[in-house]
Amino acid sequence: MARVLSGIQPSGVLHIGNYLGAVRQWVAGQSSNEALYAIVDLHALTVDIDPAELRSRTFETAVTLLAAGLDPNECTLFVQGHLHEHNELAWLLECVASYGELLRMTQFKDKAGSRESVRVGLLTYPVLMAADILLYQAEQVPVGDDQRQHLELARNLAIRFNARYGEVFTIPEAMIPPVGARVMDLQSPRRKMSKSVVSPQGTVNVTDSPAEIDRKVRRAVTDNENEVRYDPENKPGISNLLELLASTSGRSPDLLAGEFTSYGTLKAAVAESLIGELAPLQQRMQELREDRDLVLGALAEGAEKARELAAPTLFNARSAIGLLAPR
Ligand code: TRP
């Protein structure tokens, strides 16, 4: 069994891209691995977010993950901010990372862009992420392609720390899903569906009502032809719809294409399958929202299990780097 760790930001309502991509992957991986999943609330502080909203989104993210089938008996589900160990290791790693290598992170460059005031946390974000991973001696880290560079940094920091101060950390490996295994924006099908891109009509949230799902799918951007064919390069809109149908039905997009003679019938089938996929999830989410104790209890137990792994690593890192242990 491999030790697997991944993280998700509580930065908004989850959409079907997160759900069909990451979350279902997490659920599938929890029984065959020793899996740890973190709701990374500290990372959400790197951008503007209303305090009350952050709190409720963190809870709502836990609700969604539990409703999707993460089982606290199978995996360790916890909130990053519940463990001070993450911040402590992040500081040690900040004293191993260089300013230059953080400035080179493409996500930092994109987000900082031409903004007048850039939070220091946005710069050190990938070091905190490295701490998330290295604290648990994770071997595999399932992430999207956009996190490749951050993973590389985590590996480099681990290698550098180990070389300088002694073998403390396992060197993690990224597990990037194959291209095609991602959901594109319904309005701009060449762009990944994203919480941060403001495209409400192109994004189907897991909390959308059947009517909203139906409307968004029917208005999805396609092309001026009328042939249903799987061809992501030339027909990104139709191919995305076929992939959505494929990921809810378990059949291949190519095969599915042959079953539709019009865009209208394809869209109707996609809407119906998404509504069917999300209905039981939404039902369980509603039940969990009403059982705050159960959700918070699961997170408390998760944090306790996480700490059992994190504390010894932090102790070893502190001692290796030369901090005097308190009596
Ligand atoms: N940066 C990741 C993202 O935006 C989230 C994240 C934080 C993460 N810590 C992590 C992912 C540790 C994997 C492992 O998607």
CSV table of C-alpha atoms and ligand atoms in Angstrom, one decimal:
chain,number,residue,atom,x,y,z
A,1,MET,CA,0.0,0.0,0.0
A,2,ALA,CA,1.4,3.4,-1.0
A,3,ARG,CA,1.0,6.4,1.3
A,4,VAL,CA,-1.0,8.9,-0.8
A,5,LEU,CA,-1.7,12.5,0.1
A,6,SER,CA,-3.7,15.1,-1.7
A,7,GLY,CA,-5.2,18.5,-0.8
A,8,ILE,CA,-8.2,20.5,-1.9
A,9,GLN,CA,-8.8,24.2,-1.3
A,10,PRO,CA,-12.1,25.2,0.3
A,11,SER,CA,-12.3,28.1,-2.1
A,12,GLY,CA,-15.7,27.6,-3.5
A,13,VAL,CA,-18.6,25.2,-4.2
A,14,LEU,CA,-17.1,22.2,-5.9
A,15,HIS,CA,-18.0,21.8,-9.6
A,16,ILE,CA,-18.3,18.6,-11.6
A,17,GLY,CA,-14.7,19.0,-12.8
A,18,ASN,CA,-13.5,18.7,-9.2
A,19,TYR,CA,-16.0,15.9,-8.5
A,20,LEU,CA,-15.6,13.7,-11.6
A,21,GLY,CA,-11.9,14.3,-11.6
A,22,ALA,CA,-10.3,14.6,-8.2
A,23,VAL,CA,-12.9,13.6,-5.7
A,24,ARG,CA,-14.0,10.4,-7.4
A,25,GLN,CA,-10.3,9.5,-7.8
A,26,TRP,CA,-9.8,10.1,-4.1
A,27,VAL,CA,-12.8,7.9,-3.2
A,28,ALA,CA,-11.5,5.1,-5.5
A,29,GLY,CA,-8.0,5.3,-4.1
A,30,GLN,CA,-8.9,5.2,-0.4
A,31,SER,CA,-9.2,1.5,0.1
A,32,SER,CA,-6.1,0.4,-2.0
A,33,ASN,CA,-3.8,3.0,-0.5
A,34,GLU,CA,-3.0,4.5,2.9
A,35,ALA,CA,-4.7,7.7,1.9
A,36,LEU,CA,-4.6,11.1,3.6
A,37,TYR,CA,-6.8,14.0,2.2
A,38,ALA,CA,-6.5,17.5,3.5
A,39,ILE,CA,-8.9,20.4,3.2
A,40,VAL,CA,-6.2,23.1,2.8
A,41,ASP,CA,-7.8,26.1,4.5
A,42,LEU,CA,-4.5,27.9,5.2
A,43,HIS,CA,-3.8,28.0,1.4
A,44,ALA,CA,-7.2,29.7,0.9
A,45,LEU,CA,-5.8,32.7,2.9
A,46,THR,CA,-3.5,33.6,0.1
A,47,VAL,CA,-6.3,35.4,-1.7
A,48,ASP,CA,-9.1,37.6,-0.6
A,49,ILE,CA,-11.7,35.6,1.2
A,50,ASP,CA,-14.4,36.7,3.7
A,51,PRO,CA,-13.7,35.0,7.1
A,52,ALA,CA,-17.3,33.7,7.6
A,53,GLU,CA,-17.3,32.4,4.0
A,54,LEU,CA,-14.0,30.6,4.5
A,55,ARG,CA,-15.4,28.9,7.6
A,56,SER,CA,-18.6,27.8,5.9
A,57,ARG,CA,-16.8,26.7,2.7
A,58,THR,CA,-14.4,24.6,4.8
A,59,PHE,CA,-17.3,22.8,6.4
A,60,GLU,CA,-19.1,22.5,3.1
A,61,THR,CA,-16.0,21.0,1.5
A,62,ALA,CA,-15.9,18.4,4.2
A,63,VAL,CA,-19.7,17.7,3.7
A,64,THR,CA,-19.1,17.2,-0.1
A,65,LEU,CA,-16.1,14.9,0.4
A,66,LEU,CA,-18.0,12.7,2.9
A,67,ALA,CA,-21.1,12.7,0.8
A,68,ALA,CA,-19.0,11.6,-2.2
A,69,GLY,CA,-18.0,8.5,-0.3
A,70,LEU,CA,-14.8,9.3,1.6
A,71,ASP,CA,-14.9,7.0,4.5
A,72,PRO,CA,-13.2,8.2,7.7
A,73,ASN,CA,-12.5,4.5,8.5
A,74,GLU,CA,-10.7,4.0,5.2
A,75,CYS,CA,-8.8,7.2,4.9
A,76,THR,CA,-7.6,10.2,6.9
A,77,LEU,CA,-9.7,13.3,6.1
A,78,PHE,CA,-8.6,16.4,7.9
A,79,VAL,CA,-8.5,20.2,7.9
A,80,GLN,CA,-4.9,21.5,7.4
A,81,GLY,CA,-5.4,24.4,9.8
A,82,HIS,CA,-6.3,21.9,12.6
A,83,LEU,CA,-2.6,20.9,12.8
A,84,HIS,CA,0.0,23.5,13.8
A,85,GLU,CA,2.6,21.0,12.4
A,86,HIS,CA,2.0,22.3,8.9
A,87,ASN,CA,2.9,25.8,9.7
A,88,GLU,CA,5.9,24.8,11.8
A,89,LEU,CA,7.4,22.6,9.1
A,90,ALA,CA,6.6,25.2,6.5
A,91,TRP,CA,8.9,27.7,8.4
A,92,LEU,CA,11.8,25.2,8.4
A,93,LEU,CA,11.3,24.6,4.7
A,94,GLU,CA,11.2,28.3,4.0
A,95,CYS,CA,14.7,28.4,5.4
A,96,VAL,CA,15.7,25.8,2.9
A,97,ALA,CA,13.9,27.2,-0.2
A,98,SER,CA,15.3,30.2,-2.0
A,99,TYR,CA,13.5,33.4,-3.0
A,100,GLY,CA,14.5,32.9,-6.6
A,101,GLU,CA,13.0,29.5,-7.0
A,102,LEU,CA,9.7,30.7,-5.5
A,103,LEU,CA,9.7,33.7,-7.8
A,104,ARG,CA,10.0,31.3,-10.8
A,105,MET,CA,6.8,29.4,-9.9
A,106,THR,CA,4.4,30.0,-12.9
A,107,GLN,CA,1.3,30.0,-10.7
A,108,PHE,CA,2.8,32.8,-8.5
A,109,LYS,CA,3.7,34.8,-11.6
A,110,ASP,CA,0.2,34.4,-13.0
A,111,LYS,CA,-1.6,35.2,-9.7
A,112,ALA,CA,0.8,38.0,-8.6
A,113,GLY,CA,0.8,39.4,-12.2
A,114,SER,CA,0.6,43.1,-12.3
A,115,ARG,CA,-1.1,43.4,-8.9
A,116,GLU,CA,0.1,46.3,-6.8
A,117,SER,CA,0.1,44.5,-3.5
A,118,VAL,CA,1.0,40.8,-3.4
A,119,ARG,CA,0.7,38.8,-0.2
A,120,VAL,CA,3.8,37.1,1.0
A,121,GLY,CA,1.7,34.0,1.5
A,122,LEU,CA,1.1,33.8,-2.2
A,123,LEU,CA,4.9,33.5,-2.7
A,124,THR,CA,5.4,31.0,0.1
A,125,TYR,CA,2.2,29.0,-0.9
A,126,PRO,CA,4.2,26.2,-2.5
A,127,VAL,CA,6.4,25.8,0.5
A,128,LEU,CA,3.4,25.2,2.7
A,129,MET,CA,2.2,22.7,0.1
A,130,ALA,CA,5.6,21.0,0.4
A,131,ALA,CA,5.1,20.8,4.1
A,132,ASP,CA,1.7,19.3,3.7
A,133,ILE,CA,3.2,16.5,1.7
A,134,LEU,CA,6.5,15.9,3.5
A,135,LEU,CA,5.0,15.9,7.0
A,136,TYR,CA,3.3,12.6,6.1
A,137,GLN,CA,6.2,11.0,4.2
A,138,ALA,CA,3.8,10.7,1.3
A,139,GLU,CA,5.0,8.6,-1.6
A,140,GLN,CA,2.4,9.6,-4.2
A,141,VAL,CA,0.5,12.9,-4.6
A,142,PRO,CA,-2.5,12.9,-7.0
A,143,VAL,CA,-2.7,16.4,-8.4
A,144,GLY,CA,-3.8,18.2,-11.6
A,145,ASP,CA,-1.3,19.1,-14.2
A,146,ASP,CA,-1.3,22.7,-12.9
A,147,GLN,CA,0.4,21.5,-9.7
A,148,ARG,CA,3.3,19.8,-11.5
A,149,GLN,CA,5.8,22.6,-10.8
A,150,HIS,CA,4.8,22.8,-7.1
A,151,LEU,CA,5.4,19.0,-6.8
A,152,GLU,CA,8.8,19.4,-8.3
A,153,LEU,CA,9.6,22.1,-5.7
A,154,ALA,CA,8.4,19.8,-2.9
A,155,ARG,CA,10.8,17.1,-4.2
A,156,ASN,CA,13.7,19.5,-4.5
A,157,LEU,CA,13.2,20.8,-0.9
A,158,ALA,CA,13.0,17.3,0.4
A,159,ILE,CA,16.2,16.3,-1.4
A,160,ARG,CA,18.0,19.4,-0.3
A,161,PHE,CA,16.9,19.1,3.3
A,162,ASN,CA,18.0,15.4,3.4
A,163,ALA,CA,21.4,16.2,1.8
A,164,ARG,CA,22.0,19.1,4.2
A,165,TYR,CA,20.7,17.8,7.5
A,166,GLY,CA,20.2,14.0,7.2
A,167,GLU,CA,17.5,11.7,5.8
A,168,VAL,CA,14.2,13.0,7.2
A,169,PHE,CA,11.8,13.1,4.3
A,170,THR,CA,10.5,10.6,1.7
A,171,ILE,CA,10.8,12.0,-1.8
A,172,PRO,CA,7.2,12.2,-3.1
A,173,GLU,CA,6.0,11.5,-6.6
A,174,ALA,CA,3.3,13.3,-8.6
A,175,MET,CA,0.4,11.3,-10.0
A,176,ILE,CA,-1.0,13.4,-12.8
A,177,PRO,CA,-4.2,12.1,-14.5
A,178,PRO,CA,-4.0,11.5,-18.3
A,179,VAL,CA,-5.1,14.4,-20.5
A,180,GLY,CA,-8.7,14.0,-21.4
A,181,ALA,CA,-9.5,13.0,-17.9
A,182,ARG,CA,-10.5,16.6,-17.2
A,183,VAL,CA,-13.7,18.5,-17.6
A,184,MET,CA,-13.7,21.6,-19.7
A,185,ASP,CA,-15.7,24.8,-19.3
A,186,LEU,CA,-19.1,24.5,-21.1
A,187,GLN,CA,-18.8,28.0,-22.4
A,188,SER,CA,-15.1,27.9,-23.4
A,189,PRO,CA,-14.4,24.2,-24.0
A,190,ARG,CA,-10.7,24.8,-24.6
A,191,ARG,CA,-10.3,25.9,-21.0
A,192,LYS,CA,-10.5,23.7,-17.9
A,193,MET,CA,-13.6,24.1,-15.8
A,194,SER,CA,-12.3,26.2,-12.9
A,195,LYS,CA,-13.6,27.7,-9.6
A,196,SER,CA,-11.4,30.8,-10.2
A,197,VAL,CA,-12.5,31.5,-13.7
A,198,VAL,CA,-15.7,33.6,-13.6
A,199,SER,CA,-17.9,31.6,-16.0
A,200,PRO,CA,-21.0,30.7,-14.0
A,201,GLN,CA,-22.8,29.4,-17.2
A,202,GLY,CA,-19.8,27.3,-18.1
A,203,THR,CA,-19.5,25.7,-14.7
A,204,VAL,CA,-21.8,23.0,-13.3
A,205,ASN,CA,-21.6,23.0,-9.5
A,206,VAL,CA,-22.3,19.8,-7.5
A,207,THR,CA,-25.1,21.8,-5.8
A,208,ASP,CA,-26.9,22.9,-9.0
A,209,SER,CA,-30.6,22.0,-9.3
A,210,PRO,CA,-31.7,19.7,-12.1
A,211,ALA,CA,-33.2,22.8,-13.9
A,212,GLU,CA,-29.9,24.6,-13.7
A,213,ILE,CA,-27.9,21.6,-14.9
A,214,ASP,CA,-30.3,21.2,-17.8
A,215,ARG,CA,-30.0,24.8,-18.8
A,216,LYS,CA,-26.2,25.0,-18.6
A,217,VAL,CA,-25.8,21.8,-20.6
A,218,ARG,CA,-28.3,22.9,-23.3
A,219,ARG,CA,-26.5,26.2,-23.7
A,220,ALA,CA,-23.1,24.6,-23.9
A,221,VAL,CA,-20.9,25.9,-26.7
A,222,THR,CA,-20.5,23.4,-29.6
A,223,ASP,CA,-19.6,24.2,-33.2
A,224,ASN,CA,-21.4,24.9,-36.5
A,225,GLU,CA,-21.4,21.3,-37.8
A,226,ASN,CA,-24.0,18.7,-36.8
A,227,GLU,CA,-22.0,15.6,-36.7
A,228,VAL,CA,-21.5,14.0,-33.2
A,229,ARG,CA,-17.8,12.9,-33.3
A,230,TYR,CA,-15.1,12.6,-30.6
A,231,ASP,CA,-12.4,14.9,-31.8
A,232,PRO,CA,-11.0,17.0,-28.9
A,233,GLU,CA,-8.7,19.0,-31.2
A,234,ASN,CA,-11.4,20.2,-33.7
A,235,LYS,CA,-14.6,19.7,-31.8
A,236,PRO,CA,-13.7,20.6,-28.2
A,237,GLY,CA,-17.3,21.4,-27.1
A,238,ILE,CA,-18.9,18.1,-28.4
A,239,SER,CA,-15.9,16.1,-27.2
A,240,ASN,CA,-16.3,17.6,-23.7
A,241,LEU,CA,-19.9,16.6,-23.6
A,242,LEU,CA,-19.0,13.1,-24.8
A,243,GLU,CA,-16.4,12.8,-22.1
A,244,LEU,CA,-18.8,14.0,-19.4
A,245,LEU,CA,-21.2,11.2,-20.5
A,246,ALA,CA,-18.3,8.8,-20.6
A,247,SER,CA,-17.2,9.6,-17.1
A,248,THR,CA,-20.7,9.1,-15.7
A,249,SER,CA,-21.5,6.0,-17.7
A,250,GLY,CA,-18.1,4.3,-17.7
A,251,ARG,CA,-18.1,3.9,-21.5
A,252,SER,CA,-15.8,5.4,-24.1
A,253,PRO,CA,-16.5,8.8,-25.7
A,254,ASP,CA,-15.8,7.3,-29.1
A,255,LEU,CA,-18.3,4.6,-28.8
A,256,LEU,CA,-20.9,6.9,-27.3
A,257,ALA,CA,-20.5,9.3,-30.2
A,258,GLY,CA,-22.0,6.7,-32.6
A,259,GLU,CA,-25.2,6.7,-30.6
A,260,PHE,CA,-26.2,10.3,-31.3
A,261,THR,CA,-27.4,11.8,-34.5
A,262,SER,CA,-28.0,15.3,-33.2
A,263,TYR,CA,-26.4,17.8,-30.7
A,264,GLY,CA,-29.8,18.2,-29.0
A,265,THR,CA,-30.1,14.5,-28.1
A,266,LEU,CA,-26.5,14.4,-26.9
A,267,LYS,CA,-27.1,17.4,-24.6
A,268,ALA,CA,-30.3,15.9,-23.2
A,269,ALA,CA,-28.5,12.6,-22.4
A,270,VAL,CA,-25.6,14.5,-20.8
A,271,ALA,CA,-27.9,16.6,-18.6
A,272,GLU,CA,-29.9,13.5,-17.6
A,273,SER,CA,-26.8,11.6,-16.6
A,274,LEU,CA,-25.3,14.5,-14.6
A,275,ILE,CA,-28.6,15.0,-12.8
A,276,GLY,CA,-28.7,11.3,-12.0
A,277,GLU,CA,-25.1,11.3,-10.8
A,278,LEU,CA,-25.6,14.3,-8.6
A,279,ALA,CA,-29.0,13.6,-7.1
A,280,PRO,CA,-27.8,11.0,-4.5
A,281,LEU,CA,-24.8,13.2,-3.7
A,282,GLN,CA,-27.0,16.2,-3.0
A,283,GLN,CA,-29.3,14.1,-0.9
A,284,ARG,CA,-26.4,12.9,1.3
A,285,MET,CA,-24.9,16.5,1.5
A,286,GLN,CA,-28.2,17.7,2.8
A,287,GLU,CA,-28.3,15.0,5.5
A,288,LEU,CA,-24.7,15.8,6.5
A,289,ARG,CA,-25.3,19.6,6.7
A,290,GLU,CA,-27.9,18.9,9.2
A,291,ASP,CA,-25.6,16.7,11.3
A,292,ARG,CA,-22.8,19.2,12.1
A,293,ASP,CA,-21.6,17.1,15.0
A,294,LEU,CA,-21.0,14.1,12.8
A,295,VAL,CA,-19.0,16.1,10.3
A,296,LEU,CA,-16.9,18.0,12.9
A,297,GLY,CA,-16.4,14.7,14.8
A,298,ALA,CA,-15.1,13.0,11.7
A,299,LEU,CA,-12.7,16.0,11.1
A,300,ALA,CA,-11.5,15.9,14.7
A,301,GLU,CA,-10.7,12.2,14.4
A,302,GLY,CA,-9.0,12.8,11.1
A,303,ALA,CA,-6.8,15.5,12.6
A,304,GLU,CA,-5.9,13.2,15.5
A,305,LYS,CA,-4.9,10.4,13.0
A,306,ALA,CA,-3.0,12.9,10.9
A,307,ARG,CA,-1.1,14.2,14.0
A,308,GLU,CA,0.2,10.7,14.8
A,309,LEU,CA,2.1,10.8,11.5
A,310,ALA,CA,2.9,14.5,11.4
A,311,ALA,CA,4.3,14.9,14.9
A,312,PRO,CA,7.3,12.5,14.6
A,313,THR,CA,8.3,13.9,11.2
A,314,LEU,CA,8.3,17.4,12.6
A,315,PHE,CA,10.3,16.3,15.6
A,316,ASN,CA,12.9,14.7,13.4
A,317,ALA,CA,13.1,17.7,11.1
A,318,ARG,CA,13.5,20.1,14.1
A,319,SER,CA,16.2,18.0,15.6
A,320,ALA,CA,18.0,17.5,12.2
A,321,ILE,CA,18.1,21.2,11.5
A,322,GLY,CA,19.6,22.0,14.9
A,323,LEU,CA,16.8,23.3,17.1
A,324,LEU,CA,17.5,22.5,20.8
A,325,ALA,CA,14.7,20.3,22.1
A,326,PRO,CA,12.8,21.6,25.1
A,327,ARG,CA,13.1,19.7,28.3
B,1,TRP,N1,-2.2,23.6,-4.4
B,1,TRP,C1,-3.1,22.5,-4.5
B,1,TRP,C2,-4.2,23.0,-5.5
B,1,TRP,O1,-4.5,24.1,-5.6
B,1,TRP,C3,-3.8,22.2,-3.2
B,1,TRP,C4,-2.8,21.6,-2.3
B,1,TRP,C5,-2.4,22.2,-1.1
B,1,TRP,C6,-2.3,20.3,-2.4
B,1,TRP,N2,-1.6,21.3,-0.5
B,1,TRP,C7,-1.5,20.1,-1.2
B,1,TRP,C8,-2.4,19.2,-3.3
B,1,TRP,C9,-0.8,19.0,-1.0
B,1,TRP,C10,-1.7,18.1,-3.1
B,1,TRP,C11,-0.9,17.9,-1.9
B,1,TRP,O2,-4.8,22.1,-6.2
